[in-house]
Structure formats: structure tokens, C-alpha cells
Tab-separated table of C-alpha atoms in Angstrom:
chain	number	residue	atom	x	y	z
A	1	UNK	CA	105.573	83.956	93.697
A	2	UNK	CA	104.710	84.429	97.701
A	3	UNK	CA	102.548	87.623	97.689
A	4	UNK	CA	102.968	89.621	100.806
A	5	UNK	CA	100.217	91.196	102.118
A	6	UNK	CA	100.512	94.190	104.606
A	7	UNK	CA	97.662	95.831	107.161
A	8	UNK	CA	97.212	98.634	107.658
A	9	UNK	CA	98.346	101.469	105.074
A	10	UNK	CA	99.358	103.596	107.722
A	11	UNK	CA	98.852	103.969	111.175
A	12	UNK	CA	99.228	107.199	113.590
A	13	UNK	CA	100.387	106.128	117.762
A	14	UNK	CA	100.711	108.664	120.420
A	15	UNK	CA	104.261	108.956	121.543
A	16	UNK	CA	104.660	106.122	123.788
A	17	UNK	CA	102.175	103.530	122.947
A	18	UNK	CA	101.659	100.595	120.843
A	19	UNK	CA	102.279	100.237	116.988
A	20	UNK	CA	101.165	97.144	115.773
A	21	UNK	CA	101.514	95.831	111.984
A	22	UNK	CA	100.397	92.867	110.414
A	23	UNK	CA	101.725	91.101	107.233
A	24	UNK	CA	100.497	87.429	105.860
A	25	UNK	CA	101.713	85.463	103.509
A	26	UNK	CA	100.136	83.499	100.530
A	27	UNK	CA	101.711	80.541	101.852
A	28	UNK	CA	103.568	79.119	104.705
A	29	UNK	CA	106.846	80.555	105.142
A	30	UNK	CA	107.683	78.004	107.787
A	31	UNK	CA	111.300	75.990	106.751
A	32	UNK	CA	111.122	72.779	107.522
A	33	UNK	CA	115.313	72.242	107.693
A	34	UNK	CA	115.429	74.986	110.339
A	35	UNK	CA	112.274	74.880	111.806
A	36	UNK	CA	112.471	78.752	111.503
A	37	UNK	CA	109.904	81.029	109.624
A	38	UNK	CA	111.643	82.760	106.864
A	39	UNK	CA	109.963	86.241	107.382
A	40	UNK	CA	111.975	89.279	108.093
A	41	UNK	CA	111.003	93.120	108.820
A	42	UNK	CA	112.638	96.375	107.241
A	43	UNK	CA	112.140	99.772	108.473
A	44	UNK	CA	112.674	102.953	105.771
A	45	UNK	CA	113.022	106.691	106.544
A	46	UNK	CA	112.455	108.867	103.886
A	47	UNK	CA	115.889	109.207	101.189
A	48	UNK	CA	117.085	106.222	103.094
A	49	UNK	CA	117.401	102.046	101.895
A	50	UNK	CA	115.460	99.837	104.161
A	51	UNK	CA	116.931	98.927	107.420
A	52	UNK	CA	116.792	95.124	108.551
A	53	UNK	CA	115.157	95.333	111.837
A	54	UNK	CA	114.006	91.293	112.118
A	55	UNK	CA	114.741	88.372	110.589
A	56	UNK	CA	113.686	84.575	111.239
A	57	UNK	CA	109.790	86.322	112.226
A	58	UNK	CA	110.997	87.646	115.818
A	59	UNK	CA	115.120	87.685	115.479
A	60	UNK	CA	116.269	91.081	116.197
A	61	UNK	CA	119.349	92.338	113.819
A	62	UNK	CA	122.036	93.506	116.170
A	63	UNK	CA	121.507	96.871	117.376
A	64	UNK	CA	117.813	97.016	116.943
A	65	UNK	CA	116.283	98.666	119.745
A	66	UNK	CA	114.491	95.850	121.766
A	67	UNK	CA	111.179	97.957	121.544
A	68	UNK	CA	110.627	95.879	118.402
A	69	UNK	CA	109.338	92.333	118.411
A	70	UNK	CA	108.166	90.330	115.706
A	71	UNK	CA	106.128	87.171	116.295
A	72	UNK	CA	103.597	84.665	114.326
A	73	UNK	CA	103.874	81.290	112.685
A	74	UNK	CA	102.536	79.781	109.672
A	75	UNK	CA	101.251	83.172	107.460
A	76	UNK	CA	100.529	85.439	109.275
A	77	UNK	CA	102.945	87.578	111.328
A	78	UNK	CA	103.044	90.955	113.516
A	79	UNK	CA	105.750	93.504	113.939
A	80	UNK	CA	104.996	95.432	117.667
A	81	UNK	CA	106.613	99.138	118.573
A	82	UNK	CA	106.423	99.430	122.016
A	83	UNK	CA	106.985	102.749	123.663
A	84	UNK	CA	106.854	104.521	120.227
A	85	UNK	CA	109.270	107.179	119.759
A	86	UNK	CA	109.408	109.928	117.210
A	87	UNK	CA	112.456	108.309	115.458
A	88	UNK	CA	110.256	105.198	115.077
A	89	UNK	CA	108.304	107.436	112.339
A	90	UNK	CA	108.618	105.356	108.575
A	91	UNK	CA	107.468	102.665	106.806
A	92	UNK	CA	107.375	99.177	107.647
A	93	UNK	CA	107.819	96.399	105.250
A	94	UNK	CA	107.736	92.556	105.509
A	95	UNK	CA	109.821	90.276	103.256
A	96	UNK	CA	109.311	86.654	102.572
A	97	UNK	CA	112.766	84.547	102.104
A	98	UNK	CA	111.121	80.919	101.397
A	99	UNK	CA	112.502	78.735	99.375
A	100	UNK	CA	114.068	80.066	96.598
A	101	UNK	CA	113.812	83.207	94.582
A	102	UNK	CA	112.169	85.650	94.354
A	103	UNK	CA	112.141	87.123	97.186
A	104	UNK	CA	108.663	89.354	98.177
A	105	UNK	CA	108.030	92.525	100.030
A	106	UNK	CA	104.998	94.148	101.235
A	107	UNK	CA	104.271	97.006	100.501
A	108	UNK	CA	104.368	98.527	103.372
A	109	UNK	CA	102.790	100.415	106.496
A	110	UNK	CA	103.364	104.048	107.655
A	111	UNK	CA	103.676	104.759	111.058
A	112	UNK	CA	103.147	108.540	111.727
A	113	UNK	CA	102.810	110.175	115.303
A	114	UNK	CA	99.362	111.121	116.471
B	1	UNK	CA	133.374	98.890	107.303
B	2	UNK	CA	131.551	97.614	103.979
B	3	UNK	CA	130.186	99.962	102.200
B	4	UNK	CA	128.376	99.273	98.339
B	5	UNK	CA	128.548	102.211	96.041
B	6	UNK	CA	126.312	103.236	93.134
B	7	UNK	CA	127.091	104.961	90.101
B	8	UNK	CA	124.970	105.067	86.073
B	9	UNK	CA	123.047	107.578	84.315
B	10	UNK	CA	119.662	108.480	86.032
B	11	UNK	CA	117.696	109.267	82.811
B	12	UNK	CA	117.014	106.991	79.844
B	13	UNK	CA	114.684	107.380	76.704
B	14	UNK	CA	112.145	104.227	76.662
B	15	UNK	CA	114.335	101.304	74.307
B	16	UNK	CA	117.263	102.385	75.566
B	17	UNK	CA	119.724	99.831	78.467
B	18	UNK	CA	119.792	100.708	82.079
B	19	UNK	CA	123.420	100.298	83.504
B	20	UNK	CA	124.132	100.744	87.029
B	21	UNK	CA	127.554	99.582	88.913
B	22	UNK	CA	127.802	98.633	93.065
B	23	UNK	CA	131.407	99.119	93.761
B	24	UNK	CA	132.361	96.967	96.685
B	25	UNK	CA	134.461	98.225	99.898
B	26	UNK	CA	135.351	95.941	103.095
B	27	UNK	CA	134.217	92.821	101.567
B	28	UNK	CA	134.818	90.847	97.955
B	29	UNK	CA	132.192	89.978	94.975
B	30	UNK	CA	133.910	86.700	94.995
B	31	UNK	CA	132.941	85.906	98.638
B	32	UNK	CA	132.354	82.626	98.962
B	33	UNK	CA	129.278	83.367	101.543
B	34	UNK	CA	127.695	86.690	100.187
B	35	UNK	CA	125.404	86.874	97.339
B	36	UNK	CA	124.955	90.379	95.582
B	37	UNK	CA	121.623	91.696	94.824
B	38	UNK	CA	119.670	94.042	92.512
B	39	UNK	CA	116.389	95.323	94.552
B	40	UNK	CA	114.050	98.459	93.066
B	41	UNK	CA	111.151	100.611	94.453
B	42	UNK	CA	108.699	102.398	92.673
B	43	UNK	CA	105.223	103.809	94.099
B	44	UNK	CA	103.251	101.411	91.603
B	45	UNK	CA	105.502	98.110	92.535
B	46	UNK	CA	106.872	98.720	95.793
B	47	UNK	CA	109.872	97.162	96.416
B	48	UNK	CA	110.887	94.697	93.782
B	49	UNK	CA	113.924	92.132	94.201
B	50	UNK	CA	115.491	91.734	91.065
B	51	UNK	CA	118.028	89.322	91.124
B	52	UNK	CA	121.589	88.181	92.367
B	53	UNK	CA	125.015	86.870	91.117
B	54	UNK	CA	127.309	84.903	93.896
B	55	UNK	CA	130.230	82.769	93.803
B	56	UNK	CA	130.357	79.234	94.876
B	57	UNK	CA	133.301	77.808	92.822
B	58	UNK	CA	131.718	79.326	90.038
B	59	UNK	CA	129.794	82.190	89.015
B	60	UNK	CA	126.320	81.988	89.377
B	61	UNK	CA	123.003	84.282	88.796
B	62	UNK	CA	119.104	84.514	89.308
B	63	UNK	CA	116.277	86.759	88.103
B	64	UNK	CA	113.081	88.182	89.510
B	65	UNK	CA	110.463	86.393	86.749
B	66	UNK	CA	109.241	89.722	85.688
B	67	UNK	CA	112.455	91.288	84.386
B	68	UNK	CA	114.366	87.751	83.269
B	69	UNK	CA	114.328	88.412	79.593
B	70	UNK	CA	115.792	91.715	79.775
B	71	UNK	CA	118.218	91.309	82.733
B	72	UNK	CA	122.017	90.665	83.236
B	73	UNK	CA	123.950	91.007	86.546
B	74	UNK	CA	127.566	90.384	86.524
B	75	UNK	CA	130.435	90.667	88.484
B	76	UNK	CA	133.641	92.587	87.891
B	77	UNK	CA	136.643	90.733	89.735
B	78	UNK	CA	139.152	93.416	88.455
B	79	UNK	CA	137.058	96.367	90.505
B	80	UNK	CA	135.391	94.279	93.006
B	81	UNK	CA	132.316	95.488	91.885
B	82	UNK	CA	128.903	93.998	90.263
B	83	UNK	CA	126.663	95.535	87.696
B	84	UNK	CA	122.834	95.251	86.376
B	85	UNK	CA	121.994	95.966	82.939
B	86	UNK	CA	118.123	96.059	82.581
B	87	UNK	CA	117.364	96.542	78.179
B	88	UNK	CA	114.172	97.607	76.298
B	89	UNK	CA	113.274	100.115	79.613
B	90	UNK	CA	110.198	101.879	79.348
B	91	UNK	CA	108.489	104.408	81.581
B	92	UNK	CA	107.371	101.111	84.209
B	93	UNK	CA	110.953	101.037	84.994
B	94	UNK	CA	111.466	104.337	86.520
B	95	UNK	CA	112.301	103.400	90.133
B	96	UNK	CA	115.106	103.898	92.905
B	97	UNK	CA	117.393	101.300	92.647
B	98	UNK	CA	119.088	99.577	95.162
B	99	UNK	CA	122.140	97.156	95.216
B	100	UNK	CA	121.904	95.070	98.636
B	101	UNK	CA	124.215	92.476	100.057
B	102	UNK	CA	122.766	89.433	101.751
B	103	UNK	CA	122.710	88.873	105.903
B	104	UNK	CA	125.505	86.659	107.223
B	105	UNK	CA	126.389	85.754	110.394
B	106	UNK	CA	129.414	83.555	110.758
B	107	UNK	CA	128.680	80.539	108.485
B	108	UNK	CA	124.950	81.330	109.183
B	109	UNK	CA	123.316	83.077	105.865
B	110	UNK	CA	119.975	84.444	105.043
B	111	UNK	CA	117.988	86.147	101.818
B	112	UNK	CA	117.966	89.609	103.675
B	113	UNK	CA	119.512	92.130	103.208
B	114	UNK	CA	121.306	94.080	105.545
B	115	UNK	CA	124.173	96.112	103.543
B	116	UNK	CA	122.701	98.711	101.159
B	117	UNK	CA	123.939	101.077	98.478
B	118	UNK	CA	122.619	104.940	98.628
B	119	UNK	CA	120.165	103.807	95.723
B	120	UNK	CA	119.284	105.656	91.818
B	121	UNK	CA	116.958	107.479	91.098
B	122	UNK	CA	116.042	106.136	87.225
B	123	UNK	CA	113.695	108.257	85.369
B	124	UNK	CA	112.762	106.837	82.041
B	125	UNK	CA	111.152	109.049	80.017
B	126	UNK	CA	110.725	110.527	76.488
């Protein structure tokens, strides 16, 4: 299986800076056929499922707020908050969808408000 | 609008079978593009896909390694609806669980997931 790996934990951001999270996978995630990396981004509030924010590393889902950007190549990727607001506040988790199953999460970085 | 809906018993007794149904509105099991998922999070695994049935002509299903012996997920044609059974749980199983539907855009698909149920709560404990 692809393990995930996330950075940091958590992280606190003063209302209207940068949040910036890290994940890396134990392999290339990079799909040939499409030339696209198969890496996507979730963000969960509290009693809520996860909420597909990015997929294809830097793709945003409809309706995303263009605040968040995913980029990277190869293993190692970054999901950026610009502008944080206090609605940005949950966790953040990566998912690998290489290949064939399964598919991996991380496990996730908090994002509080400083 | 889709929506998936979750129903099943949130406590079990370690041995016993974990049933949970996704009842399916705005969209149909037998979709020839969507694949229907089993996903769970606990605080000691995180969030854990579990596995998926879809429908390409035929019926077809994979499982997350770690649960394969023990897991079934099926669909119900007749409710438009799809099921997990997970048997032999013990306390390591306690976790929300999630039915998910996979990302599609026009004929474009991807393993994410952006349609999600409410989620269980499972407890399993003696």
C-alpha cells in the first residue's frame, strides 16, 4: 500500500495569512496515461464527512474557494490557504488514488486560528 | 440532488457482524460510471478506505487488504441501495463509518470521493 505521510500535526495562522501543509507519498503518484498526479485534498469540520477540496494535486472541485491551491509533483505535495479565514478552521487530509486499490489517506493536519 | 443515506445498529458485542445500508437518492447503484464505497475513521487508523462494488455489465467488488477476509459489500437493485457487512468485529473496529460515492465529471472519473453519507458511529464493545 502507498503510505501517506502528512506535516505538520497541526498548525495555528493568524486570520489572514498563510497555511501551508505538506503530504508525501511512499511512491510516485504520477500517472503515466494522464500525465496527471493522482493526489487529491479533503477538508473535515468537526461531525462532518470530508469535503473534496482538490483533486489531480492542484485541481480545484467546483466551488472551492480559490484561496486553496495545491501543487507538487512526484511525492511530495503542498496544500496553501491563503488569506485564512475562520471557516478555514479543520483538518486537512491528503489521499493517494494511484493505481489501483486501496486507496490512502493521511492522517491529517489541524489548522486552528492563532 | 444525490444524497447517500445511512442506517444499522451503532453497538455490537466483539464476534458479532457489522451491517450498515447507503440508500441511494438522485443517482442509481447500477450506474454505469459511479463506483460505491465503504470508507471508516477512527483516532488510531485515521481514515481507512474499505472497499467498493460498481457495475460495468456486471457486478463487481474490491477490498481494503486489511479487512478482505471479513468483508462483503453488495448492492441492492430493488432499493437502490448498497450495504457492508464487516464479521468477527472486535473493539479495533469501532469507527465512524462512511459510505462515499466516487468523483465524476462527464465521462471523466476519479477514486475521490465527493458525495458522502452523514456517517455511523460503531461502538464495539463488551
Amino acid at each position: 500500500d502507498i503510505v501517506m505521510t502528512q506535516s505538520p500535526d497541526s498548525l495555528a495562522v493568524s486570520l489572514g495569512e498563510r497555511a501551508t501543509i505538506n503530504c508525501k507519498s511512499s511512491q510516485s503518484v504520477l500517472h503515466s496515461p494522464d500525465n496527471k498526479h493522482h493526489l487529491a485534498w479533503y477538508q473535515q469540520k468537526p461531525g462532518q464527512p470530508p469535503k473534496l477540496l482538490i483533486y489531480w494535486a492542484s485541481t480545484r472541485q467546483s466551488g472551492v474557494p480559490d484561496r486553496f491551491s495545491g501543487s507538487g509533483s512526484g511525492t511530495d505535495f503542498t496544500l496553501t490557504i491563503n488569506s485564512l479565514r475562520a471557516e478555514d478552521v479543520a483538518v486537512y487530509y491528503c489521499q493517494q488514488h494511484y493505481g489501483t486499490p486501496p486507496w490512502t489517506f493521511g492522517h491529517g493536519t489541524q489548522v486552528e486560528i492563532k | 440532488q444525490v444524497q447517500l443515506q445511512q442506517s444499522g445498529p451503532g453497538l455490537l458485542k466483539p464476534s458479532q457482524t457489522l451491517s450498515l445500508t447507503c440508500a441511494i437518492s438522485g443517482d442509481s447503484v447500477s450506474s454505469n460510471t459511479a463506483t460505491w464505497n465503504w470508507i471508516r475513521q477512527s483516532p488510531s487508523r485515521g481514515l481507512e478506505w474499505l472497499g467498493r462494488t460498481n457495475y460495468r455489465s456486471r457486478w463487481y467488488s474490491d477490498y481494503a487488504p486489511s479487512v478482505k477476509s471479513r468483508i462483503t459489500i453488495s448492492p441492492d437493485t430493488s432499493k437502490n441501495q448498497f450495504s457492508l457487512q464487516l464479521n468477527s468485529v472486535s473493539p479495533e473496529d469501532t469507527a465512524v463509518y462512511y459510505c462515499a460515492r466516487r468523483f465524476c465529471r462527464g465521462i471523466m472519473c476519479l477514486d475521490v470521493f465527493d458525495l458522502w453519507g452523514q456517517g455511523t458511529l460503531v461502538t464495539v464493545s463488551s
